[in-house]
């Protein structure tokens, strides 16, 4: 008879996700993980396979939560206002934090995607999902007259995702706030189409 898991897998996965997010894949040891998750190594292996399997599960959980959060932030307001507010709040929130972990998915893209095909695919999938989300929103803006009919919504959505990634990476190095504010002001001029 198989033993029941003696720990809350979701809580343990959340703990692992936050630790990986803070330290990255390479700098996080199995001892760090088991201590943070409150489990023993055999339980980790039984539930997630190995460190890479746990990291993949944590990344998938993060991207699901992040995508949901982005979708909610963009809803229930005019399209241009929603996009503008989303970016402005992103910058404001990041500069309020004392430590900047950035985006777990983008951190993974930078650390692992160039030499691990699995994480290249997972991070690209998240970027594509966000692009589709923005494109759907922009298409709605075209339908309701906020944007012109000849707008290339796919290209604009992809540019917004590229800008989102770029801003998030730049903010990790804490440049002068005016540097980011000036960049964001130029990025948001694309909404005036």
GROMACS .gro file of N, CA and C in nm, residues 15-166:
model
  456
   15UNK      N    1   0.684   2.732  -0.116
   15UNK     CA    2   0.809   2.763  -0.046
   15UNK      C    3   0.928   2.746  -0.140
   16UNK      N    4   0.927   2.639  -0.218
   16UNK     CA    5   1.035   2.615  -0.314
   16UNK      C    6   1.036   2.724  -0.421
   17UNK      N    7   0.917   2.760  -0.469
   17UNK     CA    8   0.907   2.864  -0.572
   17UNK      C    9   0.970   2.994  -0.523
   18UNK      N   10   0.938   3.035  -0.402
   18UNK     CA   11   0.993   3.161  -0.349
   18UNK      C   12   1.144   3.153  -0.328
   19UNK      N   13   1.192   3.037  -0.288
   19UNK     CA   14   1.336   3.022  -0.269
   19UNK      C   15   1.409   3.025  -0.404
   20UNK      N   16   1.359   2.950  -0.502
   20UNK     CA   17   1.419   2.953  -0.635
   20UNK      C   18   1.412   3.094  -0.694
   21UNK      N   19   1.302   3.161  -0.673
   21UNK     CA   20   1.281   3.297  -0.724
   21UNK      C   21   1.384   3.393  -0.664
   22UNK      N   22   1.411   3.376  -0.535
   22UNK     CA   23   1.506   3.462  -0.466
   22UNK      C   24   1.651   3.432  -0.503
   23UNK      N   25   1.686   3.302  -0.510
   23UNK     CA   26   1.827   3.265  -0.525
   23UNK      C   27   1.865   3.217  -0.665
   24UNK      N   28   1.766   3.174  -0.745
   24UNK     CA   29   1.796   3.115  -0.874
   24UNK      C   30   1.815   2.965  -0.860
   25UNK      N   31   1.820   2.898  -0.972
   25UNK     CA   32   1.831   2.752  -0.973
   25UNK      C   33   1.967   2.706  -0.920
   26UNK      N   34   2.073   2.759  -0.977
   26UNK     CA   35   2.208   2.710  -0.944
   26UNK      C   36   2.247   2.736  -0.799
   27UNK      N   37   2.207   2.850  -0.745
   27UNK     CA   38   2.248   2.887  -0.608
   27UNK      C   39   2.162   2.823  -0.500
   28UNK      N   40   2.057   2.753  -0.539
   28UNK     CA   41   1.968   2.689  -0.441
   28UNK      C   42   2.007   2.543  -0.425
   29UNK      N   43   2.045   2.506  -0.305
   29UNK     CA   44   2.086   2.367  -0.280
   29UNK      C   45   1.967   2.282  -0.236
   30UNK      N   46   1.984   2.152  -0.242
   30UNK     CA   47   1.879   2.062  -0.192
   30UNK      C   48   1.857   2.083  -0.043
   31UNK      N   49   1.963   2.112   0.030
   31UNK     CA   50   1.948   2.139   0.175
   31UNK      C   51   1.866   2.265   0.197
   32UNK      N   52   1.891   2.369   0.117
   32UNK     CA   53   1.811   2.491   0.125
   32UNK      C   54   1.663   2.458   0.102
   33UNK      N   55   1.639   2.378  -0.001
   33UNK     CA   56   1.501   2.345  -0.039
   33UNK      C   57   1.430   2.265   0.069
   34UNK      N   58   1.493   2.160   0.117
   34UNK     CA   59   1.425   2.077   0.217
   34UNK      C   60   1.400   2.155   0.346
   35UNK      N   61   1.494   2.241   0.383
   35UNK     CA   62   1.474   2.323   0.503
   35UNK      C   63   1.357   2.420   0.484
   36UNK      N   64   1.353   2.487   0.370
   36UNK     CA   65   1.248   2.586   0.343
   36UNK      C   66   1.112   2.518   0.327
   37UNK      N   67   1.111   2.400   0.264
   37UNK     CA   68   0.986   2.328   0.239
   37UNK      C   69   0.937   2.250   0.361
   38UNK      N   70   1.027   2.229   0.456
   38UNK     CA   71   0.991   2.153   0.576
   38UNK      C   72   0.971   2.005   0.549
   39UNK      N   73   1.049   1.951   0.455
   39UNK     CA   74   1.038   1.809   0.421
   39UNK      C   75   1.177   1.746   0.414
   40UNK      N   76   1.181   1.615   0.406
   40UNK     CA   77   1.306   1.542   0.391
   40UNK      C   78   1.332   1.514   0.243
   41UNK      N   79   1.455   1.485   0.208
   41UNK     CA   80   1.490   1.457   0.068
   41UNK      C   81   1.407   1.345   0.005
   42UNK      N   82   1.385   1.234   0.075
   42UNK     CA   83   1.304   1.129   0.012
   42UNK      C   84   1.164   1.179  -0.028
   43UNK      N   85   1.106   1.267   0.053
   43UNK     CA   86   0.975   1.322   0.021
   43UNK      C   87   0.982   1.413  -0.102
   44UNK      N   88   1.089   1.492  -0.109
   44UNK     CA   89   1.109   1.578  -0.226
   44UNK      C   90   1.118   1.493  -0.352
   45UNK      N   91   1.202   1.389  -0.346
   45UNK     CA   92   1.220   1.302  -0.463
   45UNK      C   93   1.090   1.231  -0.500
   46UNK      N   94   1.016   1.186  -0.400
   46UNK     CA   95   0.891   1.114  -0.427
   46UNK      C   96   0.787   1.205  -0.492
   47UNK      N   97   0.783   1.330  -0.448
   47UNK     CA   98   0.681   1.422  -0.499
   47UNK      C   99   0.721   1.489  -0.631
   48UNK      N  100   0.850   1.520  -0.648
   48UNK     CA  101   0.890   1.603  -0.762
   48UNK      C  102   0.999   1.540  -0.850
   49UNK      N  103   1.050   1.427  -0.813
   49UNK     CA  104   1.153   1.360  -0.893
   49UNK      C  105   1.293   1.401  -0.852
   50UNK      N  106   1.329   1.524  -0.878
   50UNK     CA  107   1.461   1.575  -0.844
   50UNK      C  108   1.455   1.727  -0.840
   51UNK      N  109   1.569   1.791  -0.823
   51UNK     CA  110   1.573   1.936  -0.812
   51UNK      C  111   1.517   2.002  -0.939
   52UNK      N  112   1.554   1.951  -1.055
   52UNK     CA  113   1.505   2.010  -1.179
   52UNK      C  114   1.354   1.992  -1.194
   53UNK      N  115   1.304   1.876  -1.152
   53UNK     CA  116   1.159   1.853  -1.156
   53UNK      C  117   1.085   1.947  -1.063
   54UNK      N  118   1.142   1.971  -0.946
   54UNK     CA  119   1.083   2.065  -0.851
   54UNK      C  120   1.087   2.207  -0.908
   55UNK      N  121   1.199   2.243  -0.969
   55UNK     CA  122   1.210   2.376  -1.028
   55UNK      C  123   1.106   2.393  -1.139
   56UNK      N  124   1.091   2.292  -1.223
   56UNK     CA  125   0.990   2.300  -1.329
   56UNK      C  126   0.850   2.318  -1.271
   57UNK      N  127   0.817   2.241  -1.168
   57UNK     CA  128   0.685   2.253  -1.104
   57UNK      C  129   0.666   2.393  -1.045
   58UNK      N  130   0.772   2.446  -0.983
   58UNK     CA  131   0.765   2.581  -0.924
   58UNK      C  132   0.747   2.686  -1.033
   59UNK      N  133   0.819   2.672  -1.144
   59UNK     CA  134   0.808   2.768  -1.254
   59UNK      C  135   0.668   2.762  -1.316
   60UNK      N  136   0.616   2.642  -1.335
   60UNK     CA  137   0.481   2.629  -1.390
   60UNK      C  138   0.378   2.693  -1.297
   61UNK      N  139   0.396   2.674  -1.168
   61UNK     CA  140   0.303   2.737  -1.071
   61UNK      C  141   0.313   2.889  -1.080
   62UNK      N  142   0.435   2.939  -1.086
   62UNK     CA  143   0.455   3.083  -1.095
   62UNK      C  144   0.391   3.140  -1.222
   63UNK      N  145   0.417   3.078  -1.337
   63UNK     CA  146   0.364   3.135  -1.462
   63UNK      C  147   0.211   3.133  -1.463
   64UNK      N  148   0.152   3.031  -1.403
   64UNK     CA  149   0.006   3.026  -1.395
   64UNK      C  150  -0.046   3.141  -1.308
   65UNK      N  151   0.016   3.161  -1.191
   65UNK     CA  152  -0.025   3.269  -1.101
   65UNK      C  153   0.002   3.406  -1.163
   66UNK      N  154   0.116   3.421  -1.227
   66UNK     CA  155   0.153   3.548  -1.288
   66UNK      C  156   0.058   3.584  -1.402
   67UNK      N  157   0.028   3.487  -1.488
   67UNK     CA  158  -0.063   3.513  -1.600
   67UNK      C  159  -0.200   3.555  -1.550
   68UNK      N  160  -0.247   3.491  -1.446
   68UNK     CA  161  -0.377   3.525  -1.387
   68UNK      C  162  -0.375   3.667  -1.330
   69UNK      N  163  -0.266   3.701  -1.263
   69UNK     CA  164  -0.251   3.834  -1.204
   69UNK      C  165  -0.249   3.942  -1.313
   70UNK      N  166  -0.176   3.916  -1.422
   70UNK     CA  167  -0.169   4.013  -1.532
   70UNK      C  168  -0.307   4.031  -1.594
   71UNK      N  169  -0.376   3.920  -1.619
   71UNK     CA  170  -0.509   3.927  -1.680
   71UNK      C  171  -0.604   4.010  -1.593
   72UNK      N  172  -0.602   3.987  -1.463
   72UNK     CA  173  -0.691   4.060  -1.371
   72UNK      C  174  -0.657   4.210  -1.374
   73UNK      N  175  -0.527   4.243  -1.374
   73UNK     CA  176  -0.488   4.384  -1.373
   73UNK      C  177  -0.531   4.458  -1.500
   74UNK      N  178  -0.544   4.387  -1.610
   74UNK     CA  179  -0.579   4.451  -1.738
   74UNK      C  180  -0.729   4.461  -1.761
   75UNK      N  181  -0.808   4.394  -1.682
   75UNK     CA  182  -0.953   4.389  -1.704
   75UNK      C  183  -1.026   4.509  -1.644
   76UNK      N  184  -1.150   4.522  -1.689
   76UNK     CA  185  -1.248   4.614  -1.629
   76UNK      C  186  -1.211   4.761  -1.636
   77UNK      N  187  -1.150   4.802  -1.744
   77UNK     CA  188  -1.123   4.944  -1.769
   77UNK      C  189  -1.099   4.960  -1.918
   78UNK      N  190  -1.103   5.081  -1.968
   78UNK     CA  191  -1.071   5.100  -2.110
   78UNK      C  192  -0.933   5.040  -2.142
   79UNK      N  193  -0.916   4.991  -2.264
   79UNK     CA  194  -0.795   4.916  -2.301
   79UNK      C  195  -0.668   4.999  -2.282
   80UNK      N  196  -0.663   5.117  -2.340
   80UNK     CA  197  -0.542   5.198  -2.328
   80UNK      C  198  -0.510   5.230  -2.182
   81UNK      N  199  -0.612   5.263  -2.108
   81UNK     CA  200  -0.593   5.292  -1.966
   81UNK      C  201  -0.542   5.169  -1.892
   82UNK      N  202  -0.596   5.053  -1.925
   82UNK     CA  203  -0.553   4.929  -1.860
   82UNK      C  204  -0.407   4.899  -1.885
   83UNK      N  205  -0.364   4.913  -2.010
   83UNK     CA  206  -0.224   4.886  -2.043
   83UNK      C  207  -0.132   4.989  -1.977
   84UNK      N  208  -0.170   5.116  -1.988
   84UNK     CA  209  -0.090   5.223  -1.929
   84UNK      C  210  -0.076   5.203  -1.777
   85UNK      N  211  -0.188   5.177  -1.711
   85UNK     CA  212  -0.188   5.158  -1.566
   85UNK      C  213  -0.107   5.034  -1.527
   86UNK      N  214  -0.119   4.928  -1.605
   86UNK     CA  215  -0.043   4.805  -1.577
   86UNK      C  216   0.107   4.835  -1.573
   87UNK      N  217   0.157   4.904  -1.675
   87UNK     CA  218   0.301   4.934  -1.681
   87UNK      C  219   0.342   5.033  -1.572
   88UNK      N  220   0.263   5.135  -1.549
   88UNK     CA  221   0.297   5.234  -1.446
   88UNK      C  222   0.299   5.170  -1.307
   89UNK      N  223   0.201   5.083  -1.279
   89UNK     CA  224   0.197   5.015  -1.149
   89UNK      C  225   0.313   4.917  -1.134
   90UNK      N  226   0.350   4.852  -1.242
   90UNK     CA  227   0.464   4.760  -1.239
   90UNK      C  228   0.589   4.834  -1.194
   91UNK      N  229   0.617   4.948  -1.255
   91UNK     CA  230   0.736   5.025  -1.220
   91UNK      C  231   0.725   5.074  -1.076
   92UNK      N  232   0.610   5.126  -1.039
   92UNK     CA  233   0.591   5.177  -0.902
   92UNK      C  234   0.612   5.067  -0.799
   93UNK      N  235   0.553   4.951  -0.822
   93UNK     CA  236   0.567   4.839  -0.729
   93UNK      C  237   0.711   4.793  -0.717
   94UNK      N  238   0.780   4.784  -0.830
   94UNK     CA  239   0.918   4.737  -0.827
   94UNK      C  240   1.010   4.834  -0.751
   95UNK      N  241   0.986   4.963  -0.765
   95UNK     CA  242   1.071   5.060  -0.696
   95UNK      C  243   1.038   5.071  -0.548
   96UNK      N  244   0.921   5.025  -0.506
   96UNK     CA  245   0.886   5.027  -0.363
   96UNK      C  246   0.952   4.913  -0.287
   97UNK      N  247   0.986   4.805  -0.356
   97UNK     CA  248   1.045   4.689  -0.290
   97UNK      C  249   1.187   4.719  -0.245
   98UNK      N  250   1.220   4.668  -0.126
   98UNK     CA  251   1.357   4.687  -0.076
   98UNK      C  252   1.454   4.597  -0.151
   99UNK      N  253   1.413   4.475  -0.178
   99UNK     CA  254   1.495   4.385  -0.257
   99UNK      C  255   1.416   4.351  -0.383
  100UNK      N  256   1.485   4.334  -0.492
  100UNK     CA  257   1.415   4.309  -0.616
  100UNK      C  258   1.448   4.171  -0.669
  101UNK      N  259   1.350   4.083  -0.656
  101UNK     CA  260   1.366   3.950  -0.711
  101UNK      C  261   1.335   3.948  -0.859
  102UNK      N  262   1.270   4.052  -0.908
  102UNK     CA  263   1.231   4.054  -1.048
  102UNK      C  264   1.117   3.957  -1.074
  103UNK      N  265   1.112   3.906  -1.193
  103UNK     CA  266   1.011   3.809  -1.234
  103UNK      C  267   1.078   3.672  -1.240
  104UNK      N  268   1.020   3.576  -1.173
  104UNK     CA  269   1.078   3.441  -1.167
  104UNK      C  270   1.096   3.383  -1.307
  105UNK      N  271   0.999   3.406  -1.395
  105UNK     CA  272   1.008   3.353  -1.531
  105UNK      C  273   1.122   3.420  -1.608
  106UNK      N  274   1.135   3.550  -1.596
  106UNK     CA  275   1.242   3.621  -1.666
  106UNK      C  276   1.378   3.582  -1.607
  107UNK      N  277   1.385   3.568  -1.475
  107UNK     CA  278   1.509   3.522  -1.413
  107UNK      C  279   1.550   3.386  -1.469
  108UNK      N  280   1.452   3.299  -1.486
  108UNK     CA  281   1.479   3.166  -1.541
  108UNK      C  282   1.526   3.176  -1.685
  109UNK      N  283   1.463   3.265  -1.762
  109UNK     CA  284   1.502   3.285  -1.901
  109UNK      C  285   1.649   3.327  -1.907
  110UNK      N  286   1.688   3.418  -1.820
  110UNK     CA  287   1.826   3.467  -1.820
  110UNK      C  288   1.923   3.360  -1.771
  111UNK      N  289   1.886   3.289  -1.664
  111UNK     CA  290   1.979   3.191  -1.605
  111UNK      C  291   1.987   3.060  -1.683
  112UNK      N  292   1.874   3.009  -1.730
  112UNK     CA  293   1.872   2.871  -1.780
  112UNK      C  294   1.834   2.852  -1.927
  113UNK      N  295   1.755   2.942  -1.982
  113UNK     CA  296   1.696   2.916  -2.115
  113UNK      C  297   1.800   2.897  -2.225
  114UNK      N  298   1.913   2.962  -2.214
  114UNK     CA  299   2.012   2.952  -2.321
  114UNK      C  300   2.081   2.815  -2.327
  115UNK      N  301   2.074   2.737  -2.219
  115UNK     CA  302   2.141   2.606  -2.220
  115UNK      C  303   2.053   2.492  -2.168
  116UNK      N  304   1.923   2.517  -2.156
  116UNK     CA  305   1.831   2.410  -2.115
  116UNK      C  306   1.703   2.425  -2.196
  117UNK      N  307   1.685   2.336  -2.292
  117UNK     CA  308   1.573   2.347  -2.386
  117UNK      C  309   1.437   2.348  -2.315
  118UNK      N  310   1.424   2.270  -2.211
  118UNK     CA  311   1.296   2.265  -2.138
  118UNK      C  312   1.258   2.403  -2.085
  119UNK      N  313   1.355   2.473  -2.026
  119UNK     CA  314   1.326   2.603  -1.968
  119UNK      C  315   1.320   2.712  -2.075
  120UNK      N  316   1.388   2.692  -2.185
  120UNK     CA  317   1.371   2.781  -2.300
  120UNK      C  318   1.226   2.777  -2.347
  121UNK      N  319   1.173   2.657  -2.360
  121UNK     CA  320   1.035   2.639  -2.406
  121UNK      C  321   0.935   2.695  -2.305
  122UNK      N  322   0.953   2.662  -2.177
  122UNK     CA  323   0.859   2.708  -2.074
  122UNK      C  324   0.856   2.860  -2.063
  123UNK      N  325   0.972   2.924  -2.068
  123UNK     CA  326   0.972   3.070  -2.058
  123UNK      C  327   0.916   3.133  -2.185
  124UNK      N  328   0.944   3.074  -2.299
  124UNK     CA  329   0.889   3.126  -2.425
  124UNK      C  330   0.737   3.111  -2.428
  125UNK      N  331   0.687   2.998  -2.378
  125UNK     CA  332   0.542   2.978  -2.372
  125UNK      C  333   0.474   3.087  -2.289
  126UNK      N  334   0.536   3.124  -2.179
  126UNK     CA  335   0.478   3.229  -2.094
  126UNK      C  336   0.479   3.363  -2.166
  127UNK      N  337   0.587   3.393  -2.235
  127UNK     CA  338   0.594   3.517  -2.312
  127UNK      C  339   0.485   3.518  -2.421
  128UNK      N  340   0.466   3.404  -2.487
  128UNK     CA  341   0.366   3.395  -2.593
  128UNK      C  342   0.225   3.410  -2.534
  129UNK      N  343   0.204   3.352  -2.416
  129UNK     CA  344   0.073   3.366  -2.351
  129UNK      C  345   0.045   3.513  -2.321
  130UNK      N  346   0.145   3.583  -2.266
  130UNK     CA  347   0.126   3.725  -2.235
  130UNK      C  348   0.102   3.804  -2.363
  131UNK      N  349   0.171   3.768  -2.469
  131UNK     CA  350   0.151   3.835  -2.598
  131UNK      C  351   0.008   3.816  -2.647
  132UNK      N  352  -0.043   3.696  -2.637
  132UNK     CA  353  -0.182   3.669  -2.678
  132UNK      C  354  -0.279   3.749  -2.591
  133UNK      N  355  -0.251   3.755  -2.462
  133UNK     CA  356  -0.336   3.831  -2.371
  133UNK      C  357  -0.340   3.979  -2.412
  134UNK      N  358  -0.224   4.037  -2.440
  134UNK     CA  359  -0.219   4.176  -2.485
  134UNK      C  360  -0.288   4.192  -2.621
  135UNK      N  361  -0.266   4.096  -2.710
  135UNK     CA  362  -0.327   4.106  -2.842
  135UNK      C  363  -0.480   4.103  -2.833
  136UNK      N  364  -0.533   4.015  -2.751
  136UNK     CA  365  -0.680   4.010  -2.733
  136UNK      C  366  -0.731   4.145  -2.682
  137UNK      N  367  -0.657   4.204  -2.590
  137UNK     CA  368  -0.696   4.332  -2.534
  137UNK      C  369  -0.690   4.442  -2.641
  138UNK      N  370  -0.583   4.442  -2.718
  138UNK     CA  371  -0.569   4.543  -2.825
  138UNK      C  372  -0.678   4.525  -2.930
  139UNK      N  373  -0.709   4.400  -2.966
  139UNK     CA  374  -0.818   4.375  -3.061
  139UNK      C  375  -0.950   4.430  -3.009
  140UNK      N  376  -0.971   4.415  -2.879
  140UNK     CA  377  -1.091   4.473  -2.817
  140UNK      C  378  -1.089   4.626  -2.832
  141UNK      N  379  -0.970   4.684  -2.814
  141UNK     CA  380  -0.956   4.829  -2.831
  141UNK      C  381  -0.982   4.874  -2.974
  142UNK      N  382  -0.946   4.792  -3.072
  142UNK     CA  383  -0.976   4.822  -3.212
  142UNK      C  384  -1.127   4.819  -3.233
  143UNK      N  385  -1.191   4.714  -3.180
  143UNK     CA  386  -1.337   4.700  -3.196
  143UNK      C  387  -1.414   4.815  -3.131
  144UNK      N  388  -1.365   4.863  -3.018
  144UNK     CA  389  -1.441   4.970  -2.950
  144UNK      C  390  -1.394   5.110  -2.989
  145UNK      N  391  -1.301   5.119  -3.085
  145UNK     CA  392  -1.261   5.249  -3.139
  145UNK      C  393  -1.146   5.316  -3.068
  146UNK      N  394  -1.086   5.250  -2.969
  146UNK     CA  395  -0.972   5.311  -2.900
  146UNK      C  396  -0.846   5.313  -2.987
  147UNK      N  397  -0.835   5.215  -3.077
  147UNK     CA  398  -0.723   5.206  -3.170
  147UNK      C  399  -0.777   5.211  -3.312
  148UNK      N  400  -0.690   5.248  -3.406
  148UNK     CA  401  -0.731   5.252  -3.546
  148UNK      C  402  -0.746   5.111  -3.602
  149UNK      N  403  -0.827   5.096  -3.704
  149UNK     CA  404  -0.853   4.964  -3.765
  149UNK      C  405  -0.730   4.903  -3.831
  150UNK      N  406  -0.637   4.985  -3.877
  150UNK     CA  407  -0.520   4.931  -3.948
  150UNK      C  408  -0.404   4.896  -3.855
  151UNK      N  409  -0.429   4.895  -3.726
  151UNK     CA  410  -0.326   4.864  -3.627
  151UNK      C  411  -0.288   4.716  -3.634
  152UNK      N  412  -0.159   4.686  -3.628
  152UNK     CA  413  -0.111   4.548  -3.623
  152UNK      C  414  -0.108   4.506  -3.476
  153UNK      N  415  -0.218   4.448  -3.431
  153UNK     CA  416  -0.231   4.417  -3.288
  153UNK      C  417  -0.130   4.313  -3.241
  154UNK      N  418  -0.095   4.219  -3.328
  154UNK     CA  419   0.002   4.116  -3.290
  154UNK      C  420   0.140   4.179  -3.266
  155UNK      N  421   0.183   4.266  -3.357
  155UNK     CA  422   0.314   4.330  -3.343
  155UNK      C  423   0.317   4.421  -3.220
  156UNK      N  424   0.209   4.495  -3.197
  156UNK     CA  425   0.203   4.582  -3.080
  156UNK      C  426   0.208   4.499  -2.951
  157UNK      N  427   0.136   4.389  -2.947
  157UNK     CA  428   0.136   4.302  -2.830
  157UNK      C  429   0.276   4.246  -2.804
  158UNK      N  430   0.343   4.203  -2.910
  158UNK     CA  431   0.479   4.149  -2.894
  158UNK      C  432   0.575   4.257  -2.845
  159UNK      N  433   0.559   4.379  -2.893
  159UNK     CA  434   0.643   4.490  -2.847
  159UNK      C  435   0.618   4.518  -2.699
  160UNK      N  436   0.493   4.508  -2.656
  160UNK     CA  437   0.462   4.532  -2.515
  160UNK      C  438   0.526   4.425  -2.427
  161UNK      N  439   0.525   4.300  -2.472
  161UNK     CA  440   0.589   4.193  -2.393
  161UNK      C  441   0.740   4.214  -2.389
  162UNK      N  442   0.798   4.251  -2.502
  162UNK     CA  443   0.942   4.279  -2.506
  162UNK      C  444   0.975   4.394  -2.411
  163UNK      N  445   0.892   4.496  -2.410
  163UNK     CA  446   0.913   4.610  -2.320
  163UNK      C  447   0.898   4.568  -2.175
  164UNK      N  448   0.800   4.484  -2.146
  164UNK     CA  449   0.779   4.433  -2.011
  164UNK      C  450   0.902   4.359  -1.961
  165UNK      N  451   0.954   4.269  -2.045
  165UNK     CA  452   1.074   4.194  -2.008
  165UNK      C  453   1.192   4.289  -1.988
  166UNK      N  454   1.211   4.380  -2.081
  166UNK     CA  455   1.323   4.474  -2.071
  166UNK      C  456   1.317   4.561  -1.946
   0.00000   0.00000   0.00000
